[in-house]
Amino acid sequence: MPAAALKSRDPYFDNARAVLIVLVVIGHVIEMSSSGAARGLYTWIYAFHMPAFILVSGYLARNFTASAKQCGRLLASVLVPYLIFDVLHSLVGAAVNGKAPQFSLGIPAFTLWFLFALVAWRLMVPLLKVLRRPVLVAVAVSLVAGLGTGTGSAVLDRTLGFLPFFALGILLTPEGIERFKAATRGALPRIAAVLVLIGTLGAALLIRDTLPRSALYMKRGYVAVFDSNIEGLLWRAGILAVALLITVALLVLVPAGQTPFTWLGEVTLYVYLLHGLLISPLRPTIASWDLRWPHVAALVASAVLLTLLLGSRPVRLATRWLIEPRVTWLLRADGPAAAQPATSHSADPSAATPHHGFATPGAAPFVPADRAAGPADGARLPHAGQGTDQTVGQR
């Protein structure tokens, strides 16, 4: 991509994605630890990190219309990687456990539920945009979906449970984001945001053994987690509100300009898909460790380093064939969806153009994008189908 295009890319969302993908890896690394410190930190991370990612996903998907081209990219950039990594997880699990692989494509392995849900959310965009109050409807759906035993499907429960954040995201506009950034540049909003993060972290440490983790996952019905539907409904309403509060506080603190970690936000799909394969076999071992605060801090530091490693250029070069496979053979040669393969600037099938302006509408929060290569490292990694068409109102 020309240098001018790269410069026009708003780093704000890449910075946010970089912070969030680090939290994703930290959460999965400390998930199995019995340490009180780890449990408290885990509760805090899971109170908002996926809602924040989903809100960003909704914002980037606001122009999705389910056109043939967008659906083709949905297939190439989300569904195909999902299938590949679901099989890989099955093979890794079989190797670790010494058993025959168990394949169940309808039950996503470990971290892959998000890709499954992303397809459903993306296809919901046209429906949500015709509603008068899409966020209120989504909140109602989220609250009702948890009644009783839920839907019976963990993925569907999560898809509906987190729907309010996606619906809110599609209502945001670039102009609104700019106004938000301008209004929160002062010291007072930032101090308030820091206090929110510190306060909620302290609260998470206090309720780490009171609030069931399943309530944060939103993948089970109320009666499977709480004593009654009323208790479960009240907890979910509170969780939605707190998640929004922390998400806003985080976005207040996210730098608006280029930072040393902006690049990480451009390659989060690599980190997201690869870290699960590495961490999953280690979870029983981590669970057996007796950890204290210093050990938890070391585990967190190792998660940060792992994130940086998996996002590095050598790892991307070695794994691009898995994460950004060329699937033009799967699409109709005479259809608009096959005219351009999916752009690696958006692991999202719906992105119609390179990442100009604020963000490519329709892009998933886990966005693989290789930075421009300098003379020393040769040409930039080619992207699968950088589109050239410009959609009105996209920038």
Coordinates of C-alpha atoms in Angstrom, one line a residue:
M1 CA 0.0 0.0 0.0
P2 CA 1.3 3.5 -0.8
A3 CA 2.8 5.4 2.1
A4 CA 0.1 8.0 1.8
A5 CA -2.5 5.4 2.5
L6 CA -0.7 4.1 5.5
K7 CA -0.4 7.6 6.9
S8 CA -4.1 8.2 6.5
R9 CA -4.9 5.2 8.7
D10 CA -6.2 6.5 12.0
P11 CA -4.0 4.8 14.7
Y12 CA -6.6 5.3 17.5
F13 CA -8.3 2.0 16.9
D14 CA -5.0 0.2 16.3
N15 CA -3.8 1.5 19.7
A16 CA -7.0 0.3 21.3
R17 CA -6.7 -3.1 19.6
A18 CA -3.1 -3.4 20.7
V19 CA -4.1 -2.9 24.4
L20 CA -7.0 -5.3 24.1
I21 CA -5.1 -8.1 22.4
V22 CA -2.5 -8.0 25.2
L23 CA -5.3 -8.3 27.7
V24 CA -6.7 -11.3 25.7
V25 CA -3.4 -13.1 26.0
I26 CA -2.9 -12.2 29.6
G27 CA -6.4 -13.4 30.5
H28 CA -5.8 -16.8 28.8
V29 CA -2.4 -17.2 30.4
I30 CA -3.6 -16.6 34.0
E31 CA -7.1 -18.2 33.5
M32 CA -6.3 -21.5 35.2
S33 CA -4.2 -20.1 38.1
S34 CA -5.7 -20.5 41.6
S35 CA -3.8 -17.5 42.9
G36 CA -6.1 -14.9 44.4
A37 CA -4.3 -12.1 42.5
A38 CA -4.6 -13.9 39.2
R39 CA -8.3 -14.6 39.8
G40 CA -9.0 -10.9 40.6
L41 CA -7.0 -9.7 37.6
Y42 CA -8.8 -12.2 35.4
T43 CA -12.2 -11.1 36.6
W44 CA -11.3 -7.5 35.8
I45 CA -10.1 -8.3 32.3
Y46 CA -13.1 -10.4 31.5
A47 CA -15.4 -7.7 32.7
F48 CA -14.7 -5.6 29.7
H49 CA -12.0 -6.7 27.2
M50 CA -14.4 -8.7 24.9
P51 CA -17.2 -6.1 25.1
A52 CA -14.6 -3.5 24.1
F53 CA -13.4 -5.6 21.2
I54 CA -17.0 -6.2 20.1
L55 CA -17.8 -2.5 20.2
V56 CA -14.9 -1.7 18.0
S57 CA -16.0 -4.5 15.7
G58 CA -19.4 -3.0 15.4
Y59 CA -18.0 0.4 14.6
L60 CA -15.9 -1.0 11.8
A61 CA -18.8 -3.0 10.5
R62 CA -21.3 -0.2 10.3
N63 CA -21.3 -0.1 6.5
F64 CA -21.8 -3.8 6.0
T65 CA -24.7 -4.5 3.6
A66 CA -24.2 -8.2 2.9
S67 CA -23.2 -7.6 -0.7
A68 CA -21.7 -10.4 -2.7
K69 CA -18.2 -9.0 -2.3
Q70 CA -18.5 -8.5 1.4
C71 CA -19.9 -12.0 1.9
G72 CA -17.1 -13.4 -0.1
R73 CA -14.6 -11.7 2.2
L74 CA -16.6 -12.9 5.2
L75 CA -16.0 -16.4 3.9
A76 CA -12.4 -16.0 3.0
S77 CA -11.2 -13.9 6.0
V78 CA -13.2 -15.4 8.9
L79 CA -14.9 -18.7 8.1
V80 CA -11.9 -20.3 6.4
P81 CA -9.4 -19.4 9.2
Y82 CA -12.0 -20.6 11.7
L83 CA -12.2 -24.0 10.0
I84 CA -8.4 -24.3 9.7
F85 CA -7.8 -23.4 13.4
D86 CA -10.6 -25.5 14.7
V87 CA -9.0 -28.5 13.1
L88 CA -5.6 -27.5 14.4
H89 CA -6.9 -27.2 17.9
S90 CA -8.4 -30.7 17.6
L91 CA -5.0 -32.1 16.5
V92 CA -3.1 -30.3 19.2
G93 CA -5.5 -31.5 21.9
A94 CA -5.3 -35.1 20.6
A95 CA -1.4 -34.9 20.7
V96 CA -1.4 -33.5 24.2
N97 CA -4.0 -36.0 25.5
G98 CA -2.8 -39.0 23.5
K99 CA -6.3 -39.6 22.1
A100 CA -7.9 -39.6 18.7
P101 CA -8.8 -36.1 17.4
Q102 CA -12.3 -35.0 18.1
F103 CA -13.8 -32.7 15.5
S104 CA -16.9 -30.7 16.1
L105 CA -17.0 -27.7 13.9
G106 CA -20.3 -26.5 15.4
I107 CA -18.6 -26.2 18.8
P108 CA -15.7 -23.7 18.5
A109 CA -12.4 -24.7 20.2
F110 CA -11.1 -22.4 22.9
T111 CA -10.8 -18.8 21.5
L112 CA -12.6 -19.5 18.2
W113 CA -16.1 -18.7 19.4
F114 CA -15.4 -15.0 18.5
L115 CA -14.9 -15.7 14.8
F116 CA -18.1 -17.8 14.8
A117 CA -20.0 -15.0 16.5
L118 CA -18.4 -12.4 14.3
V119 CA -20.1 -13.9 11.2
A120 CA -23.5 -13.7 12.9
W121 CA -23.0 -10.2 14.1
R122 CA -21.9 -9.1 10.7
L123 CA -24.9 -10.5 9.0
M124 CA -27.1 -8.8 11.6
V125 CA -25.9 -5.3 10.6
P126 CA -28.6 -4.6 8.0
L127 CA -31.3 -5.9 10.4
L128 CA -30.0 -3.8 13.3
K129 CA -29.8 -0.6 11.2
V130 CA -33.5 -0.7 10.3
L131 CA -34.5 -0.7 14.0
R132 CA -35.4 2.6 15.7
R133 CA -33.5 1.8 18.9
P134 CA -31.0 -1.0 18.0
V135 CA -29.1 -0.8 21.3
L136 CA -32.2 -1.0 23.4
V137 CA -33.4 -4.0 21.4
A138 CA -30.0 -5.6 21.7
V139 CA -30.0 -5.1 25.5
A140 CA -33.4 -6.7 25.7
V141 CA -32.3 -9.6 23.6
S142 CA -29.2 -10.0 25.8
L143 CA -31.2 -10.1 29.0
V144 CA -33.9 -12.4 27.7
A145 CA -31.4 -14.8 26.1
G146 CA -30.0 -15.7 29.5
L147 CA -33.4 -16.7 31.0
G148 CA -33.7 -20.3 32.1
T149 CA -31.0 -22.5 30.5
G150 CA -30.3 -20.1 27.7
T151 CA -30.4 -21.1 24.1
G152 CA -28.7 -24.4 24.7
S153 CA -25.7 -23.3 22.6
A154 CA -22.7 -21.6 24.3
V155 CA -21.8 -19.8 21.0
L156 CA -25.3 -18.5 20.4
D157 CA -25.7 -17.5 24.1
R158 CA -22.5 -15.4 23.7
T159 CA -23.5 -14.0 20.4
L160 CA -26.8 -12.7 21.9
G161 CA -25.3 -11.8 25.2
F162 CA -22.7 -9.5 23.8
L163 CA -24.9 -8.1 21.1
P164 CA -25.5 -4.7 22.8
F165 CA -21.9 -3.7 22.3
F166 CA -21.9 -4.6 18.6
A167 CA -25.2 -2.7 18.2
L168 CA -23.7 0.3 19.9
G169 CA -20.6 0.1 17.7
I170 CA -22.6 0.3 14.5
L171 CA -24.2 3.5 15.7
L172 CA -20.9 5.3 16.2
T173 CA -19.6 7.6 13.4
P174 CA -16.1 8.9 12.6
E175 CA -17.3 12.4 13.4
G176 CA -18.6 11.2 16.8
I177 CA -15.3 9.5 17.5
E178 CA -13.4 12.7 16.8
R179 CA -15.7 14.6 19.1
F180 CA -15.2 12.0 21.8
K181 CA -11.4 12.3 21.4
A182 CA -11.5 16.0 21.5
A183 CA -13.8 16.1 24.6
T184 CA -11.5 13.7 26.5
R185 CA -8.1 15.3 25.9
G186 CA -8.1 17.3 29.1
A187 CA -6.6 16.2 32.4
L188 CA -9.9 15.7 34.3
P189 CA -11.4 13.1 31.9
R190 CA -8.1 11.2 32.0
I191 CA -7.9 11.3 35.7
A192 CA -11.5 10.1 36.0
A193 CA -10.7 7.3 33.5
V194 CA -7.7 6.2 35.6
L195 CA -9.8 6.2 38.7
V196 CA -12.5 4.1 37.0
L197 CA -9.9 1.5 36.0
I198 CA -8.3 1.4 39.4
G199 CA -11.6 1.3 41.2
T200 CA -13.0 -1.5 39.1
L201 CA -9.8 -3.5 39.4
G202 CA -10.1 -3.2 43.2
A203 CA -13.7 -4.3 43.0
A204 CA -12.8 -7.3 40.9
L205 CA -10.2 -8.3 43.5
L206 CA -12.9 -8.2 46.1
I207 CA -15.6 -10.1 44.2
R208 CA -13.3 -12.6 42.5
D209 CA -14.8 -15.5 44.4
T210 CA -18.4 -14.1 44.4
L211 CA -19.1 -13.5 40.8
P212 CA -19.1 -16.8 38.8
R213 CA -16.9 -16.6 35.7
S214 CA -19.7 -18.0 33.6
A215 CA -21.6 -14.8 34.2
L216 CA -18.8 -12.9 32.4
Y217 CA -18.7 -15.4 29.6
M218 CA -22.4 -15.1 29.0
K219 CA -22.4 -18.6 27.6
R220 CA -24.9 -20.3 30.0
G221 CA -28.4 -19.5 31.1
Y222 CA -29.1 -17.8 34.4
V223 CA -30.3 -20.9 36.3
A224 CA -27.1 -22.7 35.5
V225 CA -25.1 -20.0 37.2
F226 CA -27.3 -18.3 39.8
D227 CA -30.1 -19.2 42.1
S228 CA -32.8 -17.7 40.0
N229 CA -33.6 -15.9 36.8
I230 CA -34.1 -12.6 38.6
E231 CA -30.6 -12.8 40.2
G232 CA -29.0 -13.7 36.9
L233 CA -30.8 -11.0 35.0
L234 CA -29.7 -8.3 37.6
W235 CA -26.2 -9.5 37.4
R236 CA -26.1 -9.4 33.6
A237 CA -27.6 -5.9 33.6
G238 CA -24.9 -4.9 36.0
I239 CA -22.1 -6.6 34.0
L240 CA -23.3 -4.8 30.8
A241 CA -23.2 -1.5 32.5
V242 CA -19.8 -2.0 34.1
A243 CA -18.3 -3.3 30.8
L244 CA -19.5 -0.1 29.1
L245 CA -18.1 2.1 31.8
I246 CA -14.6 0.4 31.7
T247 CA -14.6 0.4 27.9
V248 CA -15.3 4.2 27.8
A249 CA -12.6 4.7 30.4
L250 CA -10.1 2.7 28.4
L251 CA -11.0 4.6 25.2
V252 CA -10.4 7.9 27.0
L253 CA -6.8 6.8 27.8
V254 CA -6.0 5.3 24.4
P255 CA -3.5 7.5 22.5
A256 CA -4.9 9.1 19.4
G257 CA -1.6 9.2 17.5
Q258 CA 1.1 6.8 16.5
T259 CA 2.8 5.0 19.4
P260 CA 5.5 2.3 19.6
F261 CA 2.8 -0.3 19.9
T262 CA 0.4 0.9 17.1
W263 CA 1.8 -1.8 14.8
L264 CA 0.5 -4.5 17.2
G265 CA -3.0 -3.4 16.7
E266 CA -2.6 -4.0 12.9
V267 CA -1.7 -7.6 13.3
T268 CA -4.0 -8.8 16.1
L269 CA -5.6 -11.7 14.1
Y270 CA -2.2 -13.4 14.1
V271 CA -1.9 -13.1 17.8
Y272 CA -5.4 -14.1 18.5
L273 CA -5.4 -17.3 16.4
L274 CA -1.8 -18.4 17.3
H275 CA -1.8 -17.8 21.0
G276 CA -4.6 -20.3 21.6
L277 CA -2.7 -23.1 20.1
L278 CA 0.3 -22.4 22.3
I279 CA -1.5 -21.7 25.6
S280 CA -4.2 -24.4 25.5
P281 CA -1.7 -27.3 26.1
L282 CA -0.1 -25.4 29.0
R283 CA -3.3 -24.6 30.9
P284 CA -3.2 -27.7 33.2
T285 CA 0.5 -27.0 34.0
I286 CA -0.2 -23.4 34.9
A287 CA -3.2 -24.6 37.0
S288 CA -0.8 -26.7 39.1
W289 CA 1.5 -23.8 40.0
D290 CA 1.2 -22.2 43.4
L291 CA 1.5 -18.6 42.4
R292 CA 1.9 -15.4 44.5
W293 CA 1.8 -11.8 43.4
P294 CA 5.4 -11.8 42.0
H295 CA 4.8 -15.0 40.1
V296 CA 1.6 -13.6 38.7
A297 CA 3.5 -10.4 37.6
A298 CA 6.0 -12.7 35.9
L299 CA 3.2 -14.6 34.2
V300 CA 1.7 -11.3 33.0
A301 CA 5.1 -10.2 31.6
S302 CA 5.5 -13.5 29.8
A303 CA 2.1 -13.0 28.2
V304 CA 3.0 -9.5 27.0
L305 CA 6.2 -10.9 25.5
L306 CA 4.3 -13.8 23.8
T307 CA 1.9 -11.2 22.3
L308 CA 4.8 -9.2 20.8
L309 CA 6.5 -12.4 19.5
L310 CA 3.3 -13.7 17.8
G311 CA 2.8 -10.3 16.2
S312 CA 6.4 -10.1 14.9
R313 CA 7.1 -10.0 11.2
P314 CA 9.0 -13.4 11.2
V315 CA 6.0 -15.2 12.8
R316 CA 3.6 -13.5 10.3
L317 CA 5.8 -14.5 7.4
A318 CA 5.9 -18.1 8.7
T319 CA 2.1 -18.4 9.4
R320 CA 0.5 -16.2 6.8
W321 CA -0.5 -19.3 4.7
L322 CA -2.6 -20.5 7.6
I323 CA -4.1 -17.2 8.8
E324 CA -4.6 -15.5 5.4
P325 CA -5.0 -18.4 3.0
R326 CA -5.7 -17.8 -0.6
V327 CA -9.2 -19.2 -1.3
T328 CA -10.0 -17.7 -4.7
W329 CA -10.6 -21.2 -5.9
L330 CA -13.5 -21.4 -3.5
L331 CA -15.3 -18.3 -4.9
R332 CA -17.1 -18.0 -8.2
A333 CA -14.7 -16.6 -10.8
D334 CA -17.5 -14.5 -12.4
G335 CA -19.0 -13.1 -9.2
P336 CA -18.1 -9.8 -7.5
A337 CA -17.1 -11.6 -4.4
A338 CA -14.3 -13.3 -6.3
A339 CA -13.0 -10.2 -8.0
Q340 CA -10.8 -9.3 -5.1
P341 CA -9.6 -11.7 -2.3
A342 CA -10.0 -10.4 1.2
T343 CA -7.7 -7.6 2.3
S344 CA -5.3 -8.4 5.1
H345 CA -6.0 -5.0 6.5
S346 CA -9.2 -6.4 7.8
A347 CA -9.6 -9.9 8.9
D348 CA -13.0 -9.0 8.0
P349 CA -14.6 -10.1 5.0
S350 CA -16.7 -7.0 4.7
A351 CA -13.9 -4.5 4.3
A352 CA -14.3 -3.1 0.8
T353 CA -11.2 -0.9 0.7
P354 CA -7.8 -0.6 2.4
H355 CA -7.8 1.0 5.8
H356 CA -8.3 4.6 4.8
G357 CA -9.3 7.4 7.1
F358 CA -10.5 6.2 10.5
A359 CA -10.9 2.5 9.7
T360 CA -12.2 0.2 7.1
P361 CA -15.9 -0.2 7.8
G362 CA -16.7 -3.8 8.5
A363 CA -13.2 -4.8 9.7
A364 CA -13.0 -7.1 12.6
P365 CA -11.1 -6.0 15.7
F366 CA -8.5 -8.7 15.0
V367 CA -6.9 -7.1 12.0
P368 CA -3.9 -8.6 10.2
A369 CA -2.0 -6.0 8.4
D370 CA 1.7 -6.0 7.7
R371 CA 3.5 -2.8 8.0
A372 CA 5.3 -1.3 5.0
A373 CA 8.7 -2.9 4.6
G374 CA 11.8 -0.8 4.4
P375 CA 14.6 -1.3 2.0
A376 CA 16.3 -3.7 4.4
D377 CA 13.5 -6.3 4.5
G378 CA 12.2 -6.1 1.0
A379 CA 8.7 -5.7 -0.3
R380 CA 5.8 -5.6 2.0
L381 CA 3.8 -8.8 2.4
P382 CA 1.1 -8.8 -0.3
H383 CA -2.4 -8.6 1.0
A384 CA -5.1 -10.9 -0.1
G385 CA -7.1 -8.6 -2.3
Q386 CA -6.8 -5.0 -1.4
G387 CA -10.0 -3.5 -2.8
T388 CA -10.0 -0.3 -4.7
D389 CA -13.6 0.8 -4.6
Q390 CA -14.6 3.6 -2.3
T391 CA -17.9 3.4 -0.5
V392 CA -19.7 6.7 0.1
G393 CA -19.6 7.7 3.8
Q394 CA -16.8 5.2 4.5
R395 CA -14.2 7.6 5.7

